[in-house]
Amino acid sequence: MVYLELTFILNPVEPFAEILISELGEIGFESFVETETGFQAYIPKDLFDEEQMLQVDTWVEMPCEISYQIKQIEEENWNAVW
C-alpha cells in the first residue's frame, strides 16, 4: 500500500497540534510523529482527500498558521530492509 506523509508546521504549535492530530485521525490518518514545529501524519494514498482535510475545524476556526508538505512513501518490504 502506498502512503502519503504530510509534514505539518504550526505556529503556535501548542495546543493546536494535539487538536489537529485528533481531527485528522477522524478522517483516515493512521499515525503521527510529533516534531518541534508540528508533526508528521501518515495516510493511505487512496484515502487522502485534501479538500476534506482543509475543512477540519482547526483549519477553519483556530487562530493558528498551518502549512504542510506532502511526500509519497513508496511501498517497501520492511522485512527485507531489516
PDB file of N, CA and C in Angstrom:
ATOM      1  N   MET A   1       0.834  -1.171   0.000  1.00  0.00           N
ATOM      2  CA  MET A   1       0.000   0.000   0.000  1.00  0.00           C
ATOM      3  C   MET A   1       0.885   1.242   0.000  1.00  0.00           C
ATOM      4  N   VAL A   2       0.527   2.205  -0.807  1.00  0.00           N
ATOM      5  CA  VAL A   2       1.270   3.457  -0.892  1.00  0.00           C
ATOM      6  C   VAL A   2       0.684   4.436   0.119  1.00  0.00           C
ATOM      7  N   TYR A   3       1.554   5.072   0.893  1.00  0.00           N
ATOM      8  CA  TYR A   3       1.144   6.042   1.898  1.00  0.00           C
ATOM      9  C   TYR A   3       1.622   7.435   1.513  1.00  0.00           C
ATOM     10  N   LEU A   4       0.948   8.429   2.084  1.00  0.00           N
ATOM     11  CA  LEU A   4       1.416   9.801   1.993  1.00  0.00           C
ATOM     12  C   LEU A   4       1.882  10.231   3.372  1.00  0.00           C
ATOM     13  N   GLU A   5       2.991  10.955   3.394  1.00  0.00           N
ATOM     14  CA  GLU A   5       3.496  11.558   4.623  1.00  0.00           C
ATOM     15  C   GLU A   5       3.274  13.055   4.494  1.00  0.00           C
ATOM     16  N   LEU A   6       2.504  13.613   5.388  1.00  0.00           N
ATOM     17  CA  LEU A   6       2.294  15.053   5.403  1.00  0.00           C
ATOM     18  C   LEU A   6       3.042  15.634   6.582  1.00  0.00           C
ATOM     19  N   THR A   7       3.887  16.617   6.316  1.00  0.00           N
ATOM     20  CA  THR A   7       4.633  17.289   7.368  1.00  0.00           C
ATOM     21  C   THR A   7       3.944  18.616   7.631  1.00  0.00           C
ATOM     22  N   PHE A   8       3.416  18.768   8.839  1.00  0.00           N
ATOM     23  CA  PHE A   8       2.689  19.964   9.229  1.00  0.00           C
ATOM     24  C   PHE A   8       3.572  20.859  10.080  1.00  0.00           C
ATOM     25  N   ILE A   9       3.561  22.151   9.769  1.00  0.00           N
ATOM     26  CA  ILE A   9       4.252  23.154  10.566  1.00  0.00           C
ATOM     27  C   ILE A   9       3.177  24.099  11.088  1.00  0.00           C
ATOM     28  N   LEU A  10       3.122  24.249  12.406  1.00  0.00           N
ATOM     29  CA  LEU A  10       2.098  25.073  13.045  1.00  0.00           C
ATOM     30  C   LEU A  10       2.750  26.207  13.826  1.00  0.00           C
ATOM     31  N   ASN A  11       2.085  27.350  13.842  1.00  0.00           N
ATOM     32  CA  ASN A  11       2.566  28.495  14.616  1.00  0.00           C
ATOM     33  C   ASN A  11       1.361  29.178  15.252  1.00  0.00           C
ATOM     34  N   PRO A  12       1.175  29.068  16.548  1.00  0.00           N
ATOM     35  CA  PRO A  12       1.966  28.304  17.514  1.00  0.00           C
ATOM     36  C   PRO A  12       1.645  26.814  17.430  1.00  0.00           C
ATOM     37  N   VAL A  13       2.562  26.002  17.946  1.00  0.00           N
ATOM     38  CA  VAL A  13       2.390  24.545  17.901  1.00  0.00           C
ATOM     39  C   VAL A  13       1.323  24.103  18.896  1.00  0.00           C
ATOM     40  N   GLU A  14       1.447  24.543  20.142  1.00  0.00           N
ATOM     41  CA  GLU A  14       0.511  24.128  21.196  1.00  0.00           C
ATOM     42  C   GLU A  14      -0.546  25.194  21.418  1.00  0.00           C
ATOM     43  N   PRO A  15      -1.757  24.807  21.666  1.00  0.00           N
ATOM     44  CA  PRO A  15      -2.292  23.452  21.807  1.00  0.00           C
ATOM     45  C   PRO A  15      -2.822  22.887  20.493  1.00  0.00           C
ATOM     46  N   PHE A  16      -2.540  23.555  19.394  1.00  0.00           N
ATOM     47  CA  PHE A  16      -3.195  23.235  18.121  1.00  0.00           C
ATOM     48  C   PHE A  16      -2.746  21.919  17.509  1.00  0.00           C
ATOM     49  N   ALA A  17      -1.512  21.486  17.739  1.00  0.00           N
ATOM     50  CA  ALA A  17      -1.044  20.222  17.161  1.00  0.00           C
ATOM     51  C   ALA A  17      -1.892  19.061  17.665  1.00  0.00           C
ATOM     52  N   GLU A  18      -2.129  19.007  18.961  1.00  0.00           N
ATOM     53  CA  GLU A  18      -2.926  17.911  19.527  1.00  0.00           C
ATOM     54  C   GLU A  18      -4.351  17.919  18.981  1.00  0.00           C
ATOM     55  N   ILE A  19      -4.925  19.082  18.839  1.00  0.00           N
ATOM     56  CA  ILE A  19      -6.296  19.197  18.329  1.00  0.00           C
ATOM     57  C   ILE A  19      -6.355  18.750  16.877  1.00  0.00           C
ATOM     58  N   LEU A  20      -5.405  19.215  16.065  1.00  0.00           N
ATOM     59  CA  LEU A  20      -5.388  18.853  14.646  1.00  0.00           C
ATOM     60  C   LEU A  20      -5.126  17.362  14.459  1.00  0.00           C
ATOM     61  N   ILE A  21      -4.245  16.782  15.252  1.00  0.00           N
ATOM     62  CA  ILE A  21      -3.984  15.344  15.188  1.00  0.00           C
ATOM     63  C   ILE A  21      -5.272  14.566  15.441  1.00  0.00           C
ATOM     64  N   SER A  22      -6.018  14.980  16.433  1.00  0.00           N
ATOM     65  CA  SER A  22      -7.281  14.311  16.745  1.00  0.00           C
ATOM     66  C   SER A  22      -8.258  14.394  15.574  1.00  0.00           C
ATOM     67  N   GLU A  23      -8.369  15.564  14.983  1.00  0.00           N
ATOM     68  CA  GLU A  23      -9.290  15.754  13.865  1.00  0.00           C
ATOM     69  C   GLU A  23      -8.855  14.971  12.626  1.00  0.00           C
ATOM     70  N   LEU A  24      -7.562  14.919  12.358  1.00  0.00           N
ATOM     71  CA  LEU A  24      -7.070  14.169  11.197  1.00  0.00           C
ATOM     72  C   LEU A  24      -7.265  12.669  11.391  1.00  0.00           C
ATOM     73  N   GLY A  25      -7.151  12.209  12.629  1.00  0.00           N
ATOM     74  CA  GLY A  25      -7.412  10.802  12.917  1.00  0.00           C
ATOM     75  C   GLY A  25      -8.831  10.404  12.561  1.00  0.00           C
ATOM     76  N   GLU A  26      -9.767  11.332  12.683  1.00  0.00           N
ATOM     77  CA  GLU A  26     -11.164  11.058  12.376  1.00  0.00           C
ATOM     78  C   GLU A  26     -11.437  10.972  10.870  1.00  0.00           C
ATOM     79  N   ILE A  27     -10.510  11.461  10.038  1.00  0.00           N
ATOM     80  CA  ILE A  27     -10.743  11.421   8.588  1.00  0.00           C
ATOM     81  C   ILE A  27      -9.776  10.478   7.860  1.00  0.00           C
ATOM     82  N   GLY A  28      -9.181   9.537   8.604  1.00  0.00           N
ATOM     83  CA  GLY A  28      -8.418   8.486   7.945  1.00  0.00           C
ATOM     84  C   GLY A  28      -6.920   8.461   8.161  1.00  0.00           C
ATOM     85  N   PHE A  29      -6.343   9.498   8.780  1.00  0.00           N
ATOM     86  CA  PHE A  29      -4.909   9.464   9.058  1.00  0.00           C
ATOM     87  C   PHE A  29      -4.659   8.412  10.129  1.00  0.00           C
ATOM     88  N   GLU A  30      -3.595   7.615   9.940  1.00  0.00           N
ATOM     89  CA  GLU A  30      -3.372   6.441  10.787  1.00  0.00           C
ATOM     90  C   GLU A  30      -2.316   6.608  11.863  1.00  0.00           C
ATOM     91  N   SER A  31      -1.297   7.398  11.594  1.00  0.00           N
ATOM     92  CA  SER A  31      -0.251   7.542  12.601  1.00  0.00           C
ATOM     93  C   SER A  31       0.364   8.929  12.516  1.00  0.00           C
ATOM     94  N   PHE A  32       0.992   9.320  13.629  1.00  0.00           N
ATOM     95  CA  PHE A  32       1.524  10.669  13.762  1.00  0.00           C
ATOM     96  C   PHE A  32       2.843  10.628  14.514  1.00  0.00           C
ATOM     97  N   VAL A  33       3.747  11.532  14.126  1.00  0.00           N
ATOM     98  CA  VAL A  33       5.029  11.684  14.815  1.00  0.00           C
ATOM     99  C   VAL A  33       5.177  13.173  15.118  1.00  0.00           C
ATOM    100  N   GLU A  34       5.237  13.516  16.396  1.00  0.00           N
ATOM    101  CA  GLU A  34       5.364  14.914  16.779  1.00  0.00           C
ATOM    102  C   GLU A  34       6.786  15.412  16.519  1.00  0.00           C
ATOM    103  N   THR A  35       6.886  16.673  16.101  1.00  0.00           N
ATOM    104  CA  THR A  35       8.178  17.324  15.864  1.00  0.00           C
ATOM    105  C   THR A  35       8.190  18.644  16.645  1.00  0.00           C
ATOM    106  N   GLU A  36       9.319  19.324  16.637  1.00  0.00           N
ATOM    107  CA  GLU A  36       9.419  20.605  17.349  1.00  0.00           C
ATOM    108  C   GLU A  36       8.519  21.671  16.743  1.00  0.00           C
ATOM    109  N   THR A  37       8.265  21.582  15.433  1.00  0.00           N
ATOM    110  CA  THR A  37       7.483  22.609  14.756  1.00  0.00           C
ATOM    111  C   THR A  37       6.068  22.173  14.406  1.00  0.00           C
ATOM    112  N   GLY A  38       5.706  20.946  14.766  1.00  0.00           N
ATOM    113  CA  GLY A  38       4.373  20.441  14.451  1.00  0.00           C
ATOM    114  C   GLY A  38       4.346  18.930  14.534  1.00  0.00           C
ATOM    115  N   PHE A  39       4.088  18.279  13.389  1.00  0.00           N
ATOM    116  CA  PHE A  39       4.045  16.819  13.363  1.00  0.00           C
ATOM    117  C   PHE A  39       4.025  16.306  11.932  1.00  0.00           C
ATOM    118  N   GLN A  40       4.281  15.007  11.810  1.00  0.00           N
ATOM    119  CA  GLN A  40       4.131  14.294  10.544  1.00  0.00           C
ATOM    120  C   GLN A  40       2.935  13.370  10.690  1.00  0.00           C
ATOM    121  N   ALA A  41       2.147  13.257   9.619  1.00  0.00           N
ATOM    122  CA  ALA A  41       0.949  12.421   9.636  1.00  0.00           C
ATOM    123  C   ALA A  41       0.978  11.502   8.427  1.00  0.00           C
ATOM    124  N   TYR A  42       0.465  10.291   8.603  1.00  0.00           N
ATOM    125  CA  TYR A  42       0.515   9.273   7.545  1.00  0.00           C
ATOM    126  C   TYR A  42      -0.890   8.773   7.241  1.00  0.00           C
ATOM    127  N   ILE A  43      -1.169   8.641   5.928  1.00  0.00           N
ATOM    128  CA  ILE A  43      -2.478   8.184   5.477  1.00  0.00           C
ATOM    129  C   ILE A  43      -2.292   7.389   4.185  1.00  0.00           C
ATOM    130  N   PRO A  44      -3.077   6.305   3.993  1.00  0.00           N
ATOM    131  CA  PRO A  44      -3.017   5.608   2.703  1.00  0.00           C
ATOM    132  C   PRO A  44      -3.397   6.582   1.583  1.00  0.00           C
ATOM    133  N   LYS A  45      -2.655   6.530   0.502  1.00  0.00           N
ATOM    134  CA  LYS A  45      -2.852   7.474  -0.596  1.00  0.00           C
ATOM    135  C   LYS A  45      -4.290   7.458  -1.110  1.00  0.00           C
ATOM    136  N   ASP A  46      -4.890   6.275  -1.197  1.00  0.00           N
ATOM    137  CA  ASP A  46      -6.233   6.188  -1.755  1.00  0.00           C
ATOM    138  C   ASP A  46      -7.312   6.748  -0.815  1.00  0.00           C
ATOM    139  N   LEU A  47      -6.985   7.032   0.447  1.00  0.00           N
ATOM    140  CA  LEU A  47      -7.940   7.616   1.384  1.00  0.00           C
ATOM    141  C   LEU A  47      -7.784   9.124   1.535  1.00  0.00           C
ATOM    142  N   PHE A  48      -6.716   9.682   0.979  1.00  0.00           N
ATOM    143  CA  PHE A  48      -6.419  11.100   1.179  1.00  0.00           C
ATOM    144  C   PHE A  48      -7.351  11.979   0.357  1.00  0.00           C
ATOM    145  N   ASP A  49      -7.988  12.934   1.042  1.00  0.00           N
ATOM    146  CA  ASP A  49      -8.870  13.912   0.418  1.00  0.00           C
ATOM    147  C   ASP A  49      -8.447  15.284   0.935  1.00  0.00           C
ATOM    148  N   GLU A  50      -7.695  16.008   0.118  1.00  0.00           N
ATOM    149  CA  GLU A  50      -7.143  17.289   0.561  1.00  0.00           C
ATOM    150  C   GLU A  50      -8.241  18.294   0.903  1.00  0.00           C
ATOM    151  N   GLU A  51      -9.309  18.325   0.129  1.00  0.00           N
ATOM    152  CA  GLU A  51     -10.416  19.236   0.427  1.00  0.00           C
ATOM    153  C   GLU A  51     -11.012  18.958   1.792  1.00  0.00           C
ATOM    154  N   GLN A  52     -11.229  17.688   2.098  1.00  0.00           N
ATOM    155  CA  GLN A  52     -11.777  17.312   3.403  1.00  0.00           C
ATOM    156  C   GLN A  52     -10.824  17.726   4.515  1.00  0.00           C
ATOM    157  N   MET A  53      -9.527  17.547   4.300  1.00  0.00           N
ATOM    158  CA  MET A  53      -8.541  17.916   5.304  1.00  0.00           C
ATOM    159  C   MET A  53      -8.596  19.421   5.595  1.00  0.00           C
ATOM    160  N   LEU A  54      -8.752  20.209   4.564  1.00  0.00           N
ATOM    161  CA  LEU A  54      -8.753  21.664   4.734  1.00  0.00           C
ATOM    162  C   LEU A  54     -10.043  22.192   5.365  1.00  0.00           C
ATOM    163  N   GLN A  55     -11.022  21.329   5.551  1.00  0.00           N
ATOM    164  CA  GLN A  55     -12.289  21.732   6.164  1.00  0.00           C
ATOM    165  C   GLN A  55     -12.395  21.373   7.639  1.00  0.00           C
ATOM    166  N   VAL A  56     -11.382  20.708   8.210  1.00  0.00           N
ATOM    167  CA  VAL A  56     -11.466  20.367   9.634  1.00  0.00           C
ATOM    168  C   VAL A  56     -11.483  21.656  10.460  1.00  0.00           C
ATOM    169  N   ASP A  57     -12.090  21.573  11.631  1.00  0.00           N
ATOM    170  CA  ASP A  57     -12.339  22.760  12.455  1.00  0.00           C
ATOM    171  C   ASP A  57     -11.091  23.571  12.768  1.00  0.00           C
ATOM    172  N   THR A  58      -9.987  22.899  13.070  1.00  0.00           N
ATOM    173  CA  THR A  58      -8.766  23.634  13.427  1.00  0.00           C
ATOM    174  C   THR A  58      -8.331  24.543  12.288  1.00  0.00           C
ATOM    175  N   TRP A  59      -8.451  24.055  11.061  1.00  0.00           N
ATOM    176  CA  TRP A  59      -8.048  24.856   9.905  1.00  0.00           C
ATOM    177  C   TRP A  59      -8.959  26.063   9.742  1.00  0.00           C
ATOM    178  N   VAL A  60     -10.223  25.853   9.942  1.00  0.00           N
ATOM    179  CA  VAL A  60     -11.209  26.881   9.661  1.00  0.00           C
ATOM    180  C   VAL A  60     -11.344  27.885  10.797  1.00  0.00           C
ATOM    181  N   GLU A  61     -11.274  27.420  12.044  1.00  0.00           N
ATOM    182  CA  GLU A  61     -11.664  28.259  13.178  1.00  0.00           C
ATOM    183  C   GLU A  61     -10.545  28.716  14.111  1.00  0.00           C
ATOM    184  N   MET A  62      -9.428  28.012  14.154  1.00  0.00           N
ATOM    185  CA  MET A  62      -8.410  28.323  15.158  1.00  0.00           C
ATOM    186  C   MET A  62      -7.449  29.405  14.671  1.00  0.00           C
ATOM    187  N   PRO A  63      -6.990  30.258  15.610  1.00  0.00           N
ATOM    188  CA  PRO A  63      -6.022  31.300  15.266  1.00  0.00           C
ATOM    189  C   PRO A  63      -4.599  30.728  15.218  1.00  0.00           C
ATOM    190  N   CYS A  64      -4.348  29.961  14.191  1.00  0.00           N
ATOM    191  CA  CYS A  64      -3.082  29.246  14.082  1.00  0.00           C
ATOM    192  C   CYS A  64      -2.660  29.218  12.613  1.00  0.00           C
ATOM    193  N   GLU A  65      -1.391  29.477  12.360  1.00  0.00           N
ATOM    194  CA  GLU A  65      -0.867  29.348  10.992  1.00  0.00           C
ATOM    195  C   GLU A  65      -0.493  27.891  10.764  1.00  0.00           C
ATOM    196  N   ILE A  66      -0.983  27.318   9.665  1.00  0.00           N
ATOM    197  CA  ILE A  66      -0.703  25.917   9.358  1.00  0.00           C
ATOM    198  C   ILE A  66      -0.186  25.828   7.928  1.00  0.00           C
ATOM    199  N   SER A  67       0.957  25.182   7.770  1.00  0.00           N
ATOM    200  CA  SER A  67       1.457  24.874   6.428  1.00  0.00           C
ATOM    201  C   SER A  67       1.809  23.392   6.408  1.00  0.00           C
ATOM    202  N   TYR A  68       1.864  22.828   5.197  1.00  0.00           N
ATOM    203  CA  TYR A  68       2.158  21.397   5.104  1.00  0.00           C
ATOM    204  C   TYR A  68       2.815  21.078   3.768  1.00  0.00           C
ATOM    205  N   GLN A  69       3.529  19.967   3.763  1.00  0.00           N
ATOM    206  CA  GLN A  69       4.146  19.411   2.562  1.00  0.00           C
ATOM    207  C   GLN A  69       3.726  17.954   2.463  1.00  0.00           C
ATOM    208  N   ILE A  70       3.533  17.494   1.234  1.00  0.00           N
ATOM    209  CA  ILE A  70       3.106  16.118   1.009  1.00  0.00           C
ATOM    210  C   ILE A  70       4.231  15.357   0.315  1.00  0.00           C
ATOM    211  N   LYS A  71       4.506  14.162   0.824  1.00  0.00           N
ATOM    212  CA  LYS A  71       5.534  13.293   0.242  1.00  0.00           C
ATOM    213  C   LYS A  71       4.954  11.887   0.127  1.00  0.00           C
ATOM    214  N   GLN A  72       5.120  11.277  -1.029  1.00  0.00           N
ATOM    215  CA  GLN A  72       4.639   9.905  -1.215  1.00  0.00           C
ATOM    216  C   GLN A  72       5.669   8.925  -0.693  1.00  0.00           C
ATOM    217  N   ILE A  73       5.211   7.946   0.092  1.00  0.00           N
ATOM    218  CA  ILE A  73       6.082   6.904   0.631  1.00  0.00           C
ATOM    219  C   ILE A  73       5.829   5.649  -0.200  1.00  0.00           C
ATOM    220  N   GLU A  74       6.825   5.248  -0.936  1.00  0.00           N
ATOM    221  CA  GLU A  74       6.671   4.075  -1.797  1.00  0.00           C
ATOM    222  C   GLU A  74       6.599   2.804  -0.970  1.00  0.00           C
ATOM    223  N   GLU A  75       5.899   1.851  -1.503  1.00  0.00           N
ATOM    224  CA  GLU A  75       5.739   0.557  -0.841  1.00  0.00           C
ATOM    225  C   GLU A  75       7.091  -0.152  -0.758  1.00  0.00           C
ATOM    226  N   GLU A  76       7.412  -0.664   0.448  1.00  0.00           N
ATOM    227  CA  GLU A  76       8.654  -1.394   0.652  1.00  0.00           C
ATOM    228  C   GLU A  76       8.391  -2.665   1.432  1.00  0.00           C
ATOM    229  N   ASN A  77       9.205  -3.639   1.222  1.00  0.00           N
ATOM    230  CA  ASN A  77       9.145  -4.847   2.029  1.00  0.00           C
ATOM    231  C   ASN A  77      10.046  -4.596   3.238  1.00  0.00           C
ATOM    232  N   TRP A  78       9.428  -4.188   4.359  1.00  0.00           N
ATOM    233  CA  TRP A  78      10.208  -3.794   5.539  1.00  0.00           C
ATOM    234  C   TRP A  78      10.940  -4.975   6.147  1.00  0.00           C
ATOM    235  N   ASN A  79      10.452  -6.182   5.969  1.00  0.00           N
ATOM    236  CA  ASN A  79      11.181  -7.350   6.469  1.00  0.00           C
ATOM    237  C   ASN A  79      12.498  -7.504   5.737  1.00  0.00           C
ATOM    238  N   ALA A  80      12.490  -7.275   4.443  1.00  0.00           N
ATOM    239  CA  ALA A  80      13.726  -7.376   3.658  1.00  0.00           C
ATOM    240  C   ALA A  80      14.701  -6.249   4.016  1.00  0.00           C
ATOM    241  N   VAL A  81      14.160  -5.065   4.283  1.00  0.00           N
ATOM    242  CA  VAL A  81      15.008  -3.912   4.642  1.00  0.00           C
ATOM    243  C   VAL A  81      15.724  -4.180   5.955  1.00  0.00           C
ATOM    244  N   TRP A  82      15.027  -4.740   6.937  1.00  0.00           N
ATOM    245  CA  TRP A  82      15.621  -5.013   8.245  1.00  0.00           C
ATOM    246  C   TRP A  82      16.571  -6.181   8.140  1.00  0.00           C
TER     247      TRP A  82
END
